[in-house]
Amino acid sequence: MEKIIVAAISLDGKIAKSPEDKLGWTGRDDKRWFAKVSSDAGAIIMGRRAYEVIGRPLAGRLIKVMSRQAENFLSIPGQVEFTSHSPKEILGELGSRGFERVIIGGGREIYSLFVEENLVDEVWLSVIPIILGRGITWVELKKERQLDLVGMEGRGEGGIVAKYRVQRL
């Protein structure tokens, strides 16, 4: 299974201004790009706060929402499923359900957890031409990781998508 981090980031590496940020600064083009990429994959893993930014199921996609209190939330099987399982367990379950690609869609704690556990194949950063100056960085690691650039593409609204392959440890 291909495991890809997808993140919209500012030029200064932020994914949000604050935990309450609704990401209006990312723009319509970025949201359309995320919709296409996640729809093509069919499965998204994200944390509860990242899910709350979206606030609803997404047509044609399964969202696995990681939460320490998963039992406190109502799952909609096949659409939005809350889980307190480990990243490896979630990936194993998605693989057994036939998913060949999964998007890891945020936030920082989820991105960091998957990278630290060496469970990411690629990182796709949608770079938005804005400097937030404050906020939440997209990843926080205990140990540095090397990546190889595999491609870049320009997008509307002055943004780019940079795609990296994670070097295996």
XYZ file of N, CA, C and O in Angstrom:
676
model
N 0.850 -1.174 0.000
C 0.000 0.000 0.000
C 0.897 1.239 0.000
O 1.855 1.312 0.762
N 0.537 2.186 -0.834
C 1.256 3.456 -0.909
C 0.691 4.414 0.143
O -0.514 4.619 0.209
N 1.579 4.982 0.955
C 1.173 5.871 2.051
C 1.765 7.253 1.802
O 2.985 7.404 1.784
N 0.894 8.254 1.613
C 1.335 9.579 1.199
C 0.817 10.639 2.164
O -0.395 10.754 2.373
N 1.741 11.422 2.711
C 1.344 12.602 3.476
C 0.981 13.681 2.471
O 1.726 13.944 1.527
N -0.167 14.311 2.667
C -0.591 15.455 1.861
C -0.851 16.599 2.836
O -1.651 16.471 3.753
N -0.127 17.710 2.620
C -0.273 18.852 3.515
C -0.236 20.148 2.727
O 0.585 20.298 1.831
N -1.124 21.063 3.082
C -1.043 22.429 2.581
C -0.218 23.199 3.597
O -0.523 23.183 4.793
N 0.852 23.849 3.116
C 1.709 24.602 4.026
C 1.943 26.012 3.485
O 1.894 26.245 2.283
N 2.211 26.924 4.403
C 2.602 28.280 4.029
C 4.083 28.268 3.641
O 4.786 27.277 3.873
N 4.558 29.358 3.099
C 5.975 29.447 2.743
C 6.889 29.285 3.955
O 8.035 28.867 3.814
N 6.395 29.601 5.134
C 7.202 29.425 6.334
C 6.884 28.110 7.071
O 7.180 27.949 8.239
N 6.295 27.155 6.343
C 6.139 25.793 6.855
C 5.025 25.559 7.844
O 5.042 24.578 8.579
N 4.018 26.404 7.860
C 2.910 26.256 8.806
C 1.711 25.582 8.128
O 1.418 25.835 6.962
N 1.006 24.752 8.894
C -0.219 24.132 8.383
C -1.466 24.820 8.914
O -2.563 24.564 8.435
N -1.287 25.675 9.916
C -2.414 26.405 10.495
C -1.885 27.573 11.313
O -0.764 27.529 11.827
N -2.713 28.602 11.435
C -2.364 29.752 12.280
C -2.480 29.392 13.756
O -1.728 29.885 14.586
N -3.460 28.531 14.064
C -3.736 28.108 15.438
C -4.549 26.811 15.361
O -5.018 26.443 14.280
N -4.765 26.133 16.481
C -5.596 24.922 16.450
C -7.024 25.181 15.953
O -7.672 24.278 15.447
N -7.504 26.407 16.055
C -8.870 26.739 15.638
C -8.946 27.211 14.185
O -10.033 27.477 13.672
N -7.823 27.326 13.500
C -7.771 27.849 12.138
C -8.613 26.983 11.192
O -8.487 25.766 11.190
N -9.449 27.614 10.375
C -10.292 26.904 9.411
C -9.662 26.848 8.019
O -10.282 26.409 7.058
N -8.419 27.308 7.875
C -7.605 27.170 6.662
C -8.138 27.928 5.449
O -7.890 27.534 4.317
N -8.829 29.023 5.667
C -9.298 29.832 4.551
C -8.159 30.363 3.699
O -8.335 30.645 2.519
N -6.975 30.478 4.266
C -5.815 31.000 3.552
C -5.278 30.045 2.483
O -4.492 30.444 1.637
N -5.700 28.785 2.489
C -5.164 27.837 1.509
C -5.744 28.038 0.113
O -5.115 27.683 -0.861
N -6.932 28.575 0.000
C -7.502 28.893 -1.308
C -8.295 27.761 -1.932
O -8.164 26.588 -1.582
N -9.102 28.135 -2.890
C -9.997 27.209 -3.579
C -9.233 26.165 -4.398
O -9.583 25.004 -4.431
N -8.165 26.597 -5.077
C -7.399 25.680 -5.916
C -6.802 24.543 -5.087
O -6.844 23.387 -5.489
N -6.265 24.870 -3.923
C -5.692 23.840 -3.058
C -6.763 22.865 -2.596
O -6.535 21.662 -2.571
N -7.925 23.365 -2.253
C -9.013 22.489 -1.798
C -9.463 21.547 -2.922
O -9.729 20.371 -2.694
N -9.519 22.052 -4.147
C -9.863 21.188 -5.287
C -8.800 20.120 -5.503
O -9.116 18.959 -5.792
N -7.532 20.508 -5.378
C -6.436 19.555 -5.551
C -6.525 18.457 -4.496
O -6.412 17.269 -4.811
N -6.741 18.842 -3.228
C -6.873 17.844 -2.163
C -8.059 16.920 -2.436
O -7.965 15.701 -2.236
N -9.166 17.480 -2.903
C -10.343 16.661 -3.202
C -10.011 15.613 -4.260
O -10.382 14.442 -4.126
N -9.281 16.001 -5.299
C -8.934 15.054 -6.366
C -7.968 13.981 -5.856
O -8.175 12.784 -6.081
N -6.910 14.405 -5.177
C -5.904 13.463 -4.683
C -6.524 12.473 -3.703
O -6.282 11.262 -3.782
N -7.327 12.965 -2.782
C -7.931 12.077 -1.785
C -9.009 11.190 -2.399
O -9.165 10.034 -2.024
N -9.720 11.704 -3.379
C -10.726 10.904 -4.073
C -10.070 9.772 -4.861
O -10.553 8.637 -4.857
N -8.962 10.080 -5.524
C -8.229 9.047 -6.272
C -7.754 7.930 -5.346
O -7.773 6.766 -5.717
N -7.320 8.288 -4.143
C -6.835 7.283 -3.186
C -7.994 6.503 -2.578
O -7.915 5.291 -2.405
N -9.045 7.199 -2.198
C -10.209 6.545 -1.604
C -10.193 6.458 -0.095
O -11.215 6.185 0.512
N -9.019 6.655 0.529
C -8.926 6.569 1.991
C -8.025 7.678 2.518
O -6.973 7.957 1.951
N -8.449 8.281 3.618
C -7.703 9.346 4.278
C -7.608 9.000 5.757
O -8.591 8.580 6.362
N -6.426 9.204 6.331
C -6.242 9.075 7.774
C -5.932 10.472 8.286
O -5.070 11.167 7.733
N -6.626 10.882 9.330
C -6.344 12.200 9.924
C -6.719 12.187 11.390
O -7.413 11.282 11.863
N -6.265 13.211 12.079
C -6.611 13.377 13.483
C -7.976 14.031 13.628
O -8.536 14.568 12.672
N -8.478 14.015 14.841
C -9.808 14.555 15.111
C -9.908 16.039 14.792
O -10.866 16.484 14.170
N -8.918 16.827 15.202
C -8.988 18.267 14.928
C -8.938 18.555 13.434
O -9.639 19.442 12.952
N -8.126 17.823 12.691
C -8.087 18.006 11.233
C -9.445 17.654 10.635
O -9.937 18.351 9.738
N -10.068 16.590 11.142
C -11.391 16.230 10.648
C -12.410 17.326 10.953
O -13.270 17.637 10.131
N -12.307 17.916 12.133
C -13.253 18.973 12.502
C -13.151 20.183 11.579
O -14.131 20.891 11.379
N -11.973 20.423 10.993
C -11.835 21.511 10.019
C -12.689 21.191 8.789
O -13.381 22.051 8.263
N -12.657 19.929 8.347
C -13.495 19.508 7.217
C -14.953 19.462 7.656
O -15.836 19.956 6.963
N -15.198 18.838 8.790
C -16.504 18.865 9.422
C -17.590 17.977 8.856
O -18.736 18.043 9.288
N -17.244 17.119 7.896
C -18.275 16.269 7.295
C -17.613 15.121 6.529
O -16.444 15.205 6.168
N -18.373 14.070 6.238
C -17.846 13.025 5.372
C -17.570 13.601 3.980
O -18.171 14.600 3.581
N -16.656 12.974 3.254
C -16.344 13.396 1.892
C -16.792 12.297 0.930
O -16.413 11.142 1.090
N -17.565 12.661 -0.049
C -18.133 11.689 -0.992
C -17.039 10.826 -1.616
O -16.001 11.328 -2.046
N -17.296 9.529 -1.649
C -16.406 8.592 -2.324
C -15.104 8.308 -1.603
O -14.203 7.716 -2.172
N -14.987 8.719 -0.351
C -13.766 8.504 0.418
C -14.090 8.019 1.820
O -15.055 8.457 2.415
N -13.244 7.135 2.305
C -13.318 6.711 3.697
C -12.342 7.568 4.488
O -11.173 7.679 4.111
N -12.816 8.166 5.560
C -11.938 8.924 6.446
C -11.802 8.144 7.751
O -12.799 7.869 8.424
N -10.573 7.763 8.084
C -10.274 7.142 9.379
C -9.764 8.260 10.272
O -8.738 8.878 9.983
N -10.501 8.551 11.331
C -10.167 9.650 12.229
C -9.522 9.078 13.487
O -10.170 8.339 14.233
N -8.263 9.443 13.715
C -7.546 8.973 14.891
C -7.875 9.865 16.085
O -7.786 11.082 15.995
N -8.266 9.218 17.187
C -8.591 9.942 18.409
C -8.336 9.036 19.602
O -8.628 7.842 19.548
N -7.800 9.616 20.657
C -7.604 8.832 21.878
C -8.941 8.468 22.514
O -9.028 7.528 23.287
N -9.982 9.231 22.199
C -11.325 8.971 22.734
C -12.288 8.610 21.596
O -13.407 9.133 21.516
N -11.879 7.711 20.727
C -12.684 7.343 19.566
C -14.089 6.893 19.947
O -15.050 7.132 19.208
N -14.216 6.263 21.107
C -15.524 5.755 21.525
C -16.523 6.876 21.803
O -17.724 6.631 21.868
N -16.052 8.110 21.936
C -16.942 9.245 22.204
C -17.552 9.848 20.939
O -18.309 10.805 21.029
N -17.212 9.309 19.776
C -17.673 9.870 18.512
C -18.473 8.834 17.730
O -18.220 7.642 17.823
N -19.402 9.325 16.948
C -20.255 8.461 16.139
C -19.610 8.210 14.785
O -19.396 9.145 14.015
N -19.291 6.963 14.505
C -18.747 6.576 13.211
C -19.877 6.324 12.227
O -20.981 5.921 12.613
N -19.600 6.549 10.972
C -20.508 6.201 9.874
C -19.733 5.193 9.029
O -18.871 5.580 8.230
N -19.960 3.887 9.231
C -19.155 2.865 8.555
C -19.042 3.115 7.044
O -20.020 3.432 6.375
N -17.781 3.026 6.570
C -17.505 3.229 5.152
C -17.350 4.683 4.751
O -16.961 4.977 3.620
N -17.649 5.615 5.679
C -17.513 7.047 5.376
C -16.561 7.742 6.341
O -15.553 8.297 5.922
N -16.914 7.736 7.625
C -16.085 8.336 8.669
C -16.035 7.351 9.821
O -17.071 7.047 10.421
N -14.852 6.850 10.117
C -14.690 5.856 11.166
C -13.651 6.350 12.174
O -12.494 6.562 11.819
N -14.083 6.546 13.407
C -13.189 6.986 14.476
C -12.484 5.770 15.039
O -13.076 4.706 15.203
N -11.190 5.938 15.336
C -10.401 4.817 15.829
C -9.325 5.296 16.787
O -8.793 6.398 16.635
N -9.007 4.448 17.751
C -7.885 4.708 18.645
C -6.762 3.703 18.373
O -5.829 3.592 19.161
N -6.846 2.994 17.253
C -5.817 2.019 16.892
C -4.514 2.704 16.503
O -4.493 3.886 16.161
N -3.444 1.941 16.506
C -2.126 2.451 16.125
C -2.074 2.662 14.608
O -2.866 2.081 13.860
N -1.123 3.476 14.143
C -0.973 3.652 12.694
C -0.810 2.325 11.942
O -1.438 2.121 10.904
N 0.015 1.411 12.468
C 0.215 0.120 11.798
C -1.086 -0.671 11.712
O -1.378 -1.301 10.699
N -1.870 -0.654 12.790
C -3.145 -1.374 12.787
C -4.109 -0.767 11.769
O -4.801 -1.495 11.040
N -4.158 0.544 11.700
C -5.050 1.215 10.744
C -4.645 0.876 9.320
O -5.492 0.530 8.484
N -3.351 0.945 9.032
C -2.874 0.618 7.687
C -3.161 -0.837 7.341
O -3.559 -1.150 6.212
N -2.981 -1.728 8.305
C -3.286 -3.139 8.074
C -4.751 -3.355 7.743
O -5.093 -4.107 6.822
N -5.615 -2.676 8.471
C -7.051 -2.794 8.219
C -7.407 -2.249 6.838
O -8.162 -2.875 6.087
N -6.862 -1.092 6.494
C -7.162 -0.500 5.174
C -6.656 -1.397 4.044
O -7.319 -1.564 3.032
N -5.485 -2.004 4.255
C -4.958 -2.939 3.264
C -5.864 -4.148 3.093
O -6.138 -4.592 1.974
N -6.375 -4.663 4.203
C -7.265 -5.834 4.129
C -8.603 -5.477 3.471
O -9.299 -6.358 2.970
N -8.935 -4.195 3.453
C -10.170 -3.745 2.800
C -9.932 -3.404 1.330
O -10.847 -2.944 0.649
N -8.708 -3.605 0.855
C -8.422 -3.444 -0.566
C -7.890 -2.091 -0.997
O -7.700 -1.866 -2.192
N -7.598 -1.209 -0.056
C -7.051 0.097 -0.437
C -5.589 -0.055 -0.844
O -4.804 -0.678 -0.133
N -5.230 0.515 -1.981
C -3.864 0.445 -2.475
C -3.091 1.724 -2.200
O -1.869 1.743 -2.285
N -3.798 2.812 -1.904
C -3.170 4.097 -1.586
C -3.974 4.734 -0.467
O -5.189 4.678 -0.457
N -3.254 5.340 0.469
C -3.914 6.056 1.552
C -3.238 7.415 1.700
O -2.031 7.538 1.576
N -4.064 8.422 1.944
C -3.585 9.772 2.187
C -3.552 9.996 3.693
O -4.535 9.724 4.391
N -2.438 10.488 4.190
C -2.332 10.880 5.587
C -2.528 12.388 5.575
O -1.705 13.129 5.037
N -3.663 12.834 6.125
C -4.106 14.196 5.915
C -4.027 15.132 7.103
O -4.737 16.130 7.120
N -3.221 14.849 8.088
C -2.999 15.830 9.149
C -3.647 15.473 10.460
O -4.373 14.510 10.566
N -3.363 16.255 11.396
C -2.482 17.396 11.517
C -1.089 16.992 11.939
O -0.647 15.861 11.726
N -0.397 17.949 12.571
C 1.016 17.767 12.896
C 1.277 16.497 13.694
O 2.220 15.760 13.402
N 0.481 16.220 14.693
C 0.711 15.031 15.518
C 0.606 13.751 14.681
O 1.394 12.821 14.840
N -0.352 13.707 13.783
C -0.537 12.526 12.928
C 0.599 12.405 11.929
O 1.189 11.333 11.764
N 0.944 13.519 11.255
C 2.088 13.493 10.328
C 3.338 12.998 11.040
O 4.043 12.112 10.547
N 3.617 13.567 12.205
C 4.824 13.230 12.953
C 4.831 11.761 13.367
O 5.857 11.078 13.250
N 3.717 11.268 13.833
C 3.599 9.880 14.263
C 3.909 8.913 13.111
O 4.693 7.977 13.264
N 3.325 9.152 11.944
C 3.553 8.266 10.803
C 5.000 8.338 10.305
O 5.584 7.313 9.954
N 5.591 9.536 10.299
C 6.990 9.662 9.863
C 7.905 8.982 10.874
O 8.795 8.214 10.489
N 7.697 9.236 12.157
C 8.541 8.628 13.204
C 8.493 7.101 13.149
O 9.493 6.440 13.407
N 7.335 6.548 12.810
C 7.199 5.086 12.751
C 7.590 4.518 11.394
O 7.369 3.336 11.126
N 8.174 5.370 10.528
C 8.664 4.934 9.212
C 7.551 4.320 8.363
O 7.735 3.306 7.697
N 6.380 4.954 8.381
C 5.207 4.431 7.678
C 4.777 5.321 6.505
O 3.642 5.232 6.060
N 5.681 6.160 6.013
C 5.341 7.083 4.930
C 6.241 6.804 3.738
O 7.459 6.685 3.884
N 5.624 6.707 2.554
C 6.399 6.523 1.324
C 6.736 7.862 0.678
O 7.852 8.057 0.205
N 5.750 8.767 0.625
C 5.965 10.056 -0.013
C 5.315 11.169 0.796
O 4.385 10.926 1.569
N 5.810 12.388 0.578
C 5.259 13.599 1.179
C 4.958 14.553 0.041
O 5.843 14.883 -0.748
N 3.690 14.969 -0.069
C 3.271 15.926 -1.089
C 2.877 17.211 -0.380
O 1.876 17.246 0.347
N 3.667 18.253 -0.583
C 3.415 19.535 0.062
C 2.831 20.513 -0.946
O 3.479 20.839 -1.940
N 1.657 20.971 -0.667
C 1.017 22.016 -1.462
C 1.419 23.339 -0.822
O 0.926 23.694 0.252
N 2.349 24.033 -1.456
C 2.906 25.249 -0.881
C 2.082 26.450 -1.340
O 1.984 26.729 -2.534
N 1.497 27.122 -0.369
C 0.631 28.270 -0.617
C 1.485 29.538 -0.484
O 2.234 29.672 0.490
N 1.385 30.480 -1.432
C 2.234 31.671 -1.388
C 1.781 32.697 -0.351
O 1.259 33.770 -0.672
N 1.973 32.320 0.915
C 1.663 33.207 2.031
C 2.654 32.908 3.149
O 3.075 31.762 3.318
N 3.045 33.939 3.878
C 3.877 33.767 5.065
C 2.986 34.092 6.258
O 2.526 35.225 6.398
N 2.719 33.089 7.075
C 1.827 33.286 8.213
C 2.544 33.942 9.398
O 1.931 34.648 10.175
N 3.841 33.671 9.541
C 4.607 34.296 10.605
C 4.411 33.683 11.974
O 5.214 33.896 12.876
N 3.381 32.936 12.159
C 3.110 32.255 13.422
C 2.287 31.015 13.082
O 1.766 30.908 11.997
N 2.197 30.112 14.013
C 1.322 28.970 13.784
C 1.955 27.633 14.055
O 2.965 27.523 14.745
N 1.358 26.625 13.464
C 1.705 25.231 13.722
C 2.517 24.691 12.549
O 2.058 24.720 11.407
N 3.728 24.204 12.846
C 4.544 23.591 11.801
C 3.929 22.255 11.401
O 3.199 21.638 12.177
N 4.245 21.799 10.197
C 3.560 20.613 9.686
C 4.060 19.320 10.315
O 3.333 18.329 10.359
N 5.299 19.308 10.817
C 5.827 18.080 11.421
C 6.829 18.458 12.510
O 7.487 19.495 12.430
N 6.912 17.605 13.518
C 7.867 17.790 14.610
C 8.447 16.415 14.919
O 7.714 15.520 15.358
N 9.740 16.245 14.642
C 10.365 14.934 14.771
C 11.464 14.924 15.817
O 12.098 15.944 16.070
N 11.713 13.745 16.366
C 12.815 13.560 17.305
C 14.134 13.396 16.558
O 15.193 13.670 17.087
N 14.042 12.922 15.313
C 15.237 12.606 14.536
C 14.999 13.059 13.093
O 13.909 12.864 12.548
N 16.000 13.650 12.483
C 15.831 14.138 11.114
C 15.609 12.995 10.125
O 16.016 11.858 10.375
N 14.948 13.308 9.029
C 14.680 12.339 7.953
C 15.084 12.960 6.631
O 14.854 14.147 6.402
N 15.634 12.165 5.753
C 16.025 12.618 4.421
C 14.947 12.235 3.413
O 14.358 11.157 3.502
N 14.713 13.151 2.453
C 13.737 12.909 1.399
C 14.381 13.237 0.059
O 15.334 14.023 -0.004
N 13.853 12.651 -0.996
C 14.318 12.917 -2.353
C 13.188 13.549 -3.142
O 12.066 13.011 -3.152
N 13.483 14.655 -3.811
C 12.486 15.305 -4.654
C 12.178 14.404 -5.843
O 13.081 13.967 -6.551
N 10.886 14.121 -6.054
C 10.492 13.299 -7.201
C 9.691 14.091 -8.230
O 9.509 13.630 -9.349
N 9.237 15.287 -7.863
C 8.513 16.085 -8.842
C 7.946 17.358 -8.248
O 7.772 17.468 -7.031
N 7.696 18.297 -9.144
C 7.064 19.563 -8.752
C 6.097 19.953 -9.851
O 6.322 19.663 -11.020
N 5.024 20.598 -9.449
C 4.064 21.093 -10.427
C 3.509 22.425 -9.947
O 3.279 22.619 -8.753
N 3.358 23.350 -10.884
C 2.736 24.620 -10.558
C 1.229 24.453 -10.523
O 0.674 23.567 -11.169
N 0.603 25.289 -9.735
C -0.854 25.268 -9.653
C -1.363 26.692 -9.680
O -0.616 27.650 -9.535
N -2.644 26.824 -9.826
C -3.275 28.133 -9.826
C -3.037 28.854 -8.514
O -2.548 28.271 -7.546
N -3.370 30.121 -8.484
C -3.242 30.964 -7.299
C -1.798 31.077 -6.821
O -1.524 31.380 -5.667
N -0.820 30.800 -7.716
C 0.590 30.965 -7.383
C 1.210 29.878 -6.546
O 2.357 29.991 -6.118
N 0.505 28.795 -6.296
C 1.035 27.715 -5.467
C 1.792 26.682 -6.279
O 1.766 26.679 -7.512
N 2.493 25.824 -5.572
C 3.169 24.687 -6.182
C 2.889 23.448 -5.336
O 2.515 23.550 -4.169
N 3.089 22.289 -5.946
C 3.075 21.036 -5.202
C 4.462 20.429 -5.369
O 4.932 20.248 -6.496
N 5.114 20.188 -4.254
C 6.423 19.519 -4.258
C 6.213 18.107 -3.720
O 5.611 17.924 -2.656
N 6.683 17.118 -4.484
C 6.513 15.714 -4.091
C 7.864 15.114 -3.774
O 8.805 15.209 -4.564
N 7.946 14.497 -2.596
C 9.187 13.906 -2.108
C 8.989 12.435 -1.761
O 7.939 12.065 -1.255
N 10.003 11.637 -2.002
C 10.025 10.239 -1.546
C 10.840 10.202 -0.254
O 11.935 10.773 -0.184
N 10.336 9.521 0.744
C 11.011 9.405 2.028
C 12.087 8.314 1.905
O 11.786 7.202 1.471
N 13.312 8.660 2.272
C 14.377 7.673 2.260
C 14.138 6.683 3.395
O 13.810 7.062 4.507
N 14.302 5.420 3.106
C 14.104 4.370 4.115
C 15.262 4.360 5.093
O 16.398 4.591 4.719
N 14.956 4.094 6.332
C 15.994 4.014 7.386
C 16.749 2.724 7.280
O 16.266 1.715 6.885
